[in-house]
Amino acid sequence: MTTKWTGDAELVDAVDGAFRSSAVAVAVVAPHREMIATVGSDLYSSFEIGSISKALTGMLYRDATESGLISPSTVLRDLLPLDGHGEVGSVTLSSLAIHRSGLPGLPPGMHPLRRNMRFLTRGDNPYGDSLTELLEQTRDVRLGTPRTRYSNLGFQLLGHAVANAAGGTYGRLLRDVMGAGFSTPANADDLGPMDLRGSSRFGRPVPAWVGEALAPAGGIRASITTMRDFLRAVLDGTTRGLTALDPVAEFTPRVSIGAGWITLRYKDRDITWHNGSTGGFSSWIGVDRDAGTGVVVLSAAHRSVDRQGFRLLTEFTTPGTAPPPPAITGG
């Protein structure tokens, strides 16, 4: 791959020197124009999009709700084999979609601290579980107070529950609803030559974060072309599950949440967005729906691209640059 940026000249000028990763892809969709720029990758290189997966899962949930397949009050035990698993079966899908289910970020039965240590010391993928293993890890999970608590577990269960309601796997539902360009590799053997390998913030190669259970919360891969097409469909209103972007609850003070998607007031504009972070990748997607403009950033390095995403969205909506955005938990 080339070590110089290629693509639309205006976007290349805007991103050149803005990223430290050796492989980055950026897309801008605005009224009457679309632009892509890449470095160390091409139009079809596949990146881990991390927690942007949650935004897609929110749209699958809203699409299934709007079609009458499920309802916001449907509980997990109606869709997943959770008999005998305790409180987790009583959680509603609507509470999962806004991170207010009372579930922890990860199930204690997963032994997240132990896995994190193995990732830090040996680089092991901490998320290689099957759906069966994930469900077993939820046995006897205790629900906390139903307040805002960012939960990977919650979105894993939400995505697989909606997929079961649709009669198939999460990956199949994702591609049926959102398009064939999205992949959900269950193990490293599922990866192909176009799947990039990410790196740590120190530049060390990191094994792919793959796993059947992970997919709805952080295990989707996509190219910048796929993400550009998705962004266009969001902005022109042709994608399914679009109401997932509409805020329905407070996420943090002055920040709202729809089904996975976060909305905040930034530079006097309402920005709806999500970011993503895995062991070797970072990502950001954001839209100014009033202006009909959106930006996607995909990076094959574990280093936040939020600042660049907000700046680019502001720059291509109105002339000039913007100060750093407020810090919001995500990824």
PDB file of N, CA and C in Angstrom, residues 106-145:
ATOM      1  N   LEU A 106     -19.311  -5.981  31.190  1.00  0.00           N
ATOM      2  CA  LEU A 106     -18.982  -7.329  30.751  1.00  0.00           C
ATOM      3  C   LEU A 106     -19.428  -8.300  31.836  1.00  0.00           C
ATOM      4  N   PRO A 107     -19.751  -9.552  31.500  1.00  0.00           N
ATOM      5  CA  PRO A 107     -20.189 -10.495  32.525  1.00  0.00           C
ATOM      6  C   PRO A 107     -19.022 -10.955  33.393  1.00  0.00           C
ATOM      7  N   PRO A 108     -19.194 -10.997  34.716  1.00  0.00           N
ATOM      8  CA  PRO A 108     -18.114 -11.486  35.576  1.00  0.00           C
ATOM      9  C   PRO A 108     -17.650 -12.894  35.190  1.00  0.00           C
ATOM     10  N   GLY A 109     -18.573 -13.717  34.688  1.00  0.00           N
ATOM     11  CA  GLY A 109     -18.212 -15.071  34.284  1.00  0.00           C
ATOM     12  C   GLY A 109     -17.243 -15.132  33.127  1.00  0.00           C
ATOM     13  N   MET A 110     -17.045 -14.024  32.453  1.00  0.00           N
ATOM     14  CA  MET A 110     -16.072 -13.937  31.370  1.00  0.00           C
ATOM     15  C   MET A 110     -14.651 -13.751  31.914  1.00  0.00           C
ATOM     16  N   HIS A 111     -14.536 -13.409  33.201  1.00  0.00           N
ATOM     17  CA  HIS A 111     -13.251 -13.118  33.841  1.00  0.00           C
ATOM     18  C   HIS A 111     -12.499 -12.028  33.065  1.00  0.00           C
ATOM     19  N   PRO A 112     -13.120 -10.852  32.928  1.00  0.00           N
ATOM     20  CA  PRO A 112     -12.537  -9.800  32.081  1.00  0.00           C
ATOM     21  C   PRO A 112     -11.168  -9.317  32.534  1.00  0.00           C
ATOM     22  N   LEU A 113     -10.917  -9.246  33.833  1.00  0.00           N
ATOM     23  CA  LEU A 113      -9.615  -8.780  34.289  1.00  0.00           C
ATOM     24  C   LEU A 113      -8.515  -9.741  33.865  1.00  0.00           C
ATOM     25  N   ARG A 114      -8.789 -11.044  33.984  1.00  0.00           N
ATOM     26  CA  ARG A 114      -7.819 -12.052  33.582  1.00  0.00           C
ATOM     27  C   ARG A 114      -7.548 -11.965  32.074  1.00  0.00           C
ATOM     28  N   ARG A 115      -8.616 -11.789  31.316  1.00  0.00           N
ATOM     29  CA  ARG A 115      -8.455 -11.687  29.860  1.00  0.00           C
ATOM     30  C   ARG A 115      -7.701 -10.415  29.474  1.00  0.00           C
ATOM     31  N   ASN A 116      -8.010  -9.323  30.147  1.00  0.00           N
ATOM     32  CA  ASN A 116      -7.324  -8.080  29.848  1.00  0.00           C
ATOM     33  C   ASN A 116      -5.827  -8.202  30.121  1.00  0.00           C
ATOM     34  N   MET A 117      -5.476  -8.910  31.192  1.00  0.00           N
ATOM     35  CA  MET A 117      -4.069  -9.096  31.503  1.00  0.00           C
ATOM     36  C   MET A 117      -3.376  -9.923  30.424  1.00  0.00           C
ATOM     37  N   ARG A 118      -4.069 -10.960  29.918  1.00  0.00           N
ATOM     38  CA  ARG A 118      -3.482 -11.777  28.854  1.00  0.00           C
ATOM     39  C   ARG A 118      -3.337 -10.960  27.576  1.00  0.00           C
ATOM     40  N   PHE A 119      -4.287 -10.049  27.335  1.00  0.00           N
ATOM     41  CA  PHE A 119      -4.162  -9.171  26.166  1.00  0.00           C
ATOM     42  C   PHE A 119      -2.955  -8.250  26.317  1.00  0.00           C
ATOM     43  N   LEU A 120      -2.793  -7.661  27.501  1.00  0.00           N
ATOM     44  CA  LEU A 120      -1.708  -6.714  27.716  1.00  0.00           C
ATOM     45  C   LEU A 120      -0.343  -7.385  27.690  1.00  0.00           C
ATOM     46  N   THR A 121      -0.256  -8.619  28.197  1.00  0.00           N
ATOM     47  CA  THR A 121       1.043  -9.277  28.297  1.00  0.00           C
ATOM     48  C   THR A 121       1.380 -10.141  27.088  1.00  0.00           C
ATOM     49  N   ARG A 122       0.333 -10.725  26.456  1.00  0.00           N
ATOM     50  CA  ARG A 122       0.600 -11.650  25.348  1.00  0.00           C
ATOM     51  C   ARG A 122      -0.087 -11.242  24.053  1.00  0.00           C
ATOM     52  N   GLY A 123      -0.969 -10.236  24.126  1.00  0.00           N
ATOM     53  CA  GLY A 123      -1.676  -9.796  22.932  1.00  0.00           C
ATOM     54  C   GLY A 123      -2.839 -10.672  22.539  1.00  0.00           C
ATOM     55  N   ASP A 124      -3.318 -11.526  23.457  1.00  0.00           N
ATOM     56  CA  ASP A 124      -4.418 -12.435  23.130  1.00  0.00           C
ATOM     57  C   ASP A 124      -5.705 -11.660  22.850  1.00  0.00           C
ATOM     58  N   ASN A 125      -6.513 -12.174  21.908  1.00  0.00           N
ATOM     59  CA  ASN A 125      -7.846 -11.628  21.673  1.00  0.00           C
ATOM     60  C   ASN A 125      -8.717 -11.924  22.894  1.00  0.00           C
ATOM     61  N   PRO A 126      -9.240 -10.896  23.570  1.00  0.00           N
ATOM     62  CA  PRO A 126     -10.050 -11.142  24.764  1.00  0.00           C
ATOM     63  C   PRO A 126     -11.512 -11.456  24.487  1.00  0.00           C
ATOM     64  N   TYR A 127     -11.921 -11.493  23.210  1.00  0.00           N
ATOM     65  CA  TYR A 127     -13.336 -11.602  22.882  1.00  0.00           C
ATOM     66  C   TYR A 127     -13.652 -12.725  21.909  1.00  0.00           C
ATOM     67  N   GLY A 128     -13.048 -13.873  22.055  1.00  0.00           N
ATOM     68  CA  GLY A 128     -13.247 -14.937  21.073  1.00  0.00           C
ATOM     69  C   GLY A 128     -14.375 -15.892  21.360  1.00  0.00           C
ATOM     70  N   ASP A 129     -15.337 -15.507  22.194  1.00  0.00           N
ATOM     71  CA  ASP A 129     -16.374 -16.435  22.633  1.00  0.00           C
ATOM     72  C   ASP A 129     -17.432 -16.717  21.573  1.00  0.00           C
ATOM     73  N   SER A 130     -18.032 -17.890  21.677  1.00  0.00           N
ATOM     74  CA  SER A 130     -19.217 -18.213  20.888  1.00  0.00           C
ATOM     75  C   SER A 130     -20.439 -17.655  21.596  1.00  0.00           C
ATOM     76  N   LEU A 131     -21.583 -17.651  20.913  1.00  0.00           N
ATOM     77  CA  LEU A 131     -22.827 -17.205  21.544  1.00  0.00           C
ATOM     78  C   LEU A 131     -23.184 -18.117  22.710  1.00  0.00           C
ATOM     79  N   THR A 132     -22.993 -19.406  22.558  1.00  0.00           N
ATOM     80  CA  THR A 132     -23.280 -20.351  23.651  1.00  0.00           C
ATOM     81  C   THR A 132     -22.450 -20.019  24.878  1.00  0.00           C
ATOM     82  N   GLU A 133     -21.180 -19.714  24.689  1.00  0.00           N
ATOM     83  CA  GLU A 133     -20.316 -19.357  25.814  1.00  0.00           C
ATOM     84  C   GLU A 133     -20.756 -18.045  26.452  1.00  0.00           C
ATOM     85  N   LEU A 134     -21.154 -17.074  25.627  1.00  0.00           N
ATOM     86  CA  LEU A 134     -21.635 -15.808  26.177  1.00  0.00           C
ATOM     87  C   LEU A 134     -22.857 -16.019  27.059  1.00  0.00           C
ATOM     88  N   LEU A 135     -23.805 -16.796  26.587  1.00  0.00           N
ATOM     89  CA  LEU A 135     -25.019 -17.023  27.374  1.00  0.00           C
ATOM     90  C   LEU A 135     -24.696 -17.717  28.689  1.00  0.00           C
ATOM     91  N   GLU A 136     -23.759 -18.635  28.681  1.00  0.00           N
ATOM     92  CA  GLU A 136     -23.366 -19.309  29.921  1.00  0.00           C
ATOM     93  C   GLU A 136     -22.723 -18.312  30.887  1.00  0.00           C
ATOM     94  N   GLN A 137     -21.993 -17.357  30.362  1.00  0.00           N
ATOM     95  CA  GLN A 137     -21.350 -16.351  31.211  1.00  0.00           C
ATOM     96  C   GLN A 137     -22.355 -15.430  31.880  1.00  0.00           C
ATOM     97  N   THR A 138     -23.572 -15.354  31.330  1.00  0.00           N
ATOM     98  CA  THR A 138     -24.588 -14.475  31.918  1.00  0.00           C
ATOM     99  C   THR A 138     -25.338 -15.142  33.066  1.00  0.00           C
ATOM    100  N   ARG A 139     -25.077 -16.413  33.307  1.00  0.00           N
ATOM    101  CA  ARG A 139     -25.796 -17.135  34.361  1.00  0.00           C
ATOM    102  C   ARG A 139     -25.551 -16.439  35.708  1.00  0.00           C
ATOM    103  N   ASP A 140     -26.654 -16.085  36.359  1.00  0.00           N
ATOM    104  CA  ASP A 140     -26.625 -15.465  37.689  1.00  0.00           C
ATOM    105  C   ASP A 140     -25.974 -14.074  37.720  1.00  0.00           C
ATOM    106  N   VAL A 141     -25.889 -13.411  36.553  1.00  0.00           N
ATOM    107  CA  VAL A 141     -25.459 -12.014  36.558  1.00  0.00           C
ATOM    108  C   VAL A 141     -26.498 -11.183  37.319  1.00  0.00           C
ATOM    109  N   ARG A 142     -26.040 -10.340  38.205  1.00  0.00           N
ATOM    110  CA  ARG A 142     -26.950  -9.509  38.987  1.00  0.00           C
ATOM    111  C   ARG A 142     -27.161  -8.168  38.288  1.00  0.00           C
ATOM    112  N   LEU A 143     -28.412  -7.742  38.273  1.00  0.00           N
ATOM    113  CA  LEU A 143     -28.737  -6.452  37.673  1.00  0.00           C
ATOM    114  C   LEU A 143     -28.505  -5.339  38.684  1.00  0.00           C
ATOM    115  N   GLY A 144     -27.896  -4.265  38.216  1.00  0.00           N
ATOM    116  CA  GLY A 144     -27.718  -3.096  39.052  1.00  0.00           C
ATOM    117  C   GLY A 144     -28.870  -2.123  38.864  1.00  0.00           C
ATOM    118  N   THR A 145     -28.716  -0.942  39.429  1.00  0.00           N
ATOM    119  CA  THR A 145     -29.720   0.105  39.260  1.00  0.00           C
ATOM    120  C   THR A 145     -29.829   0.463  37.779  1.00  0.00           C
TER     121      THR A 145
END
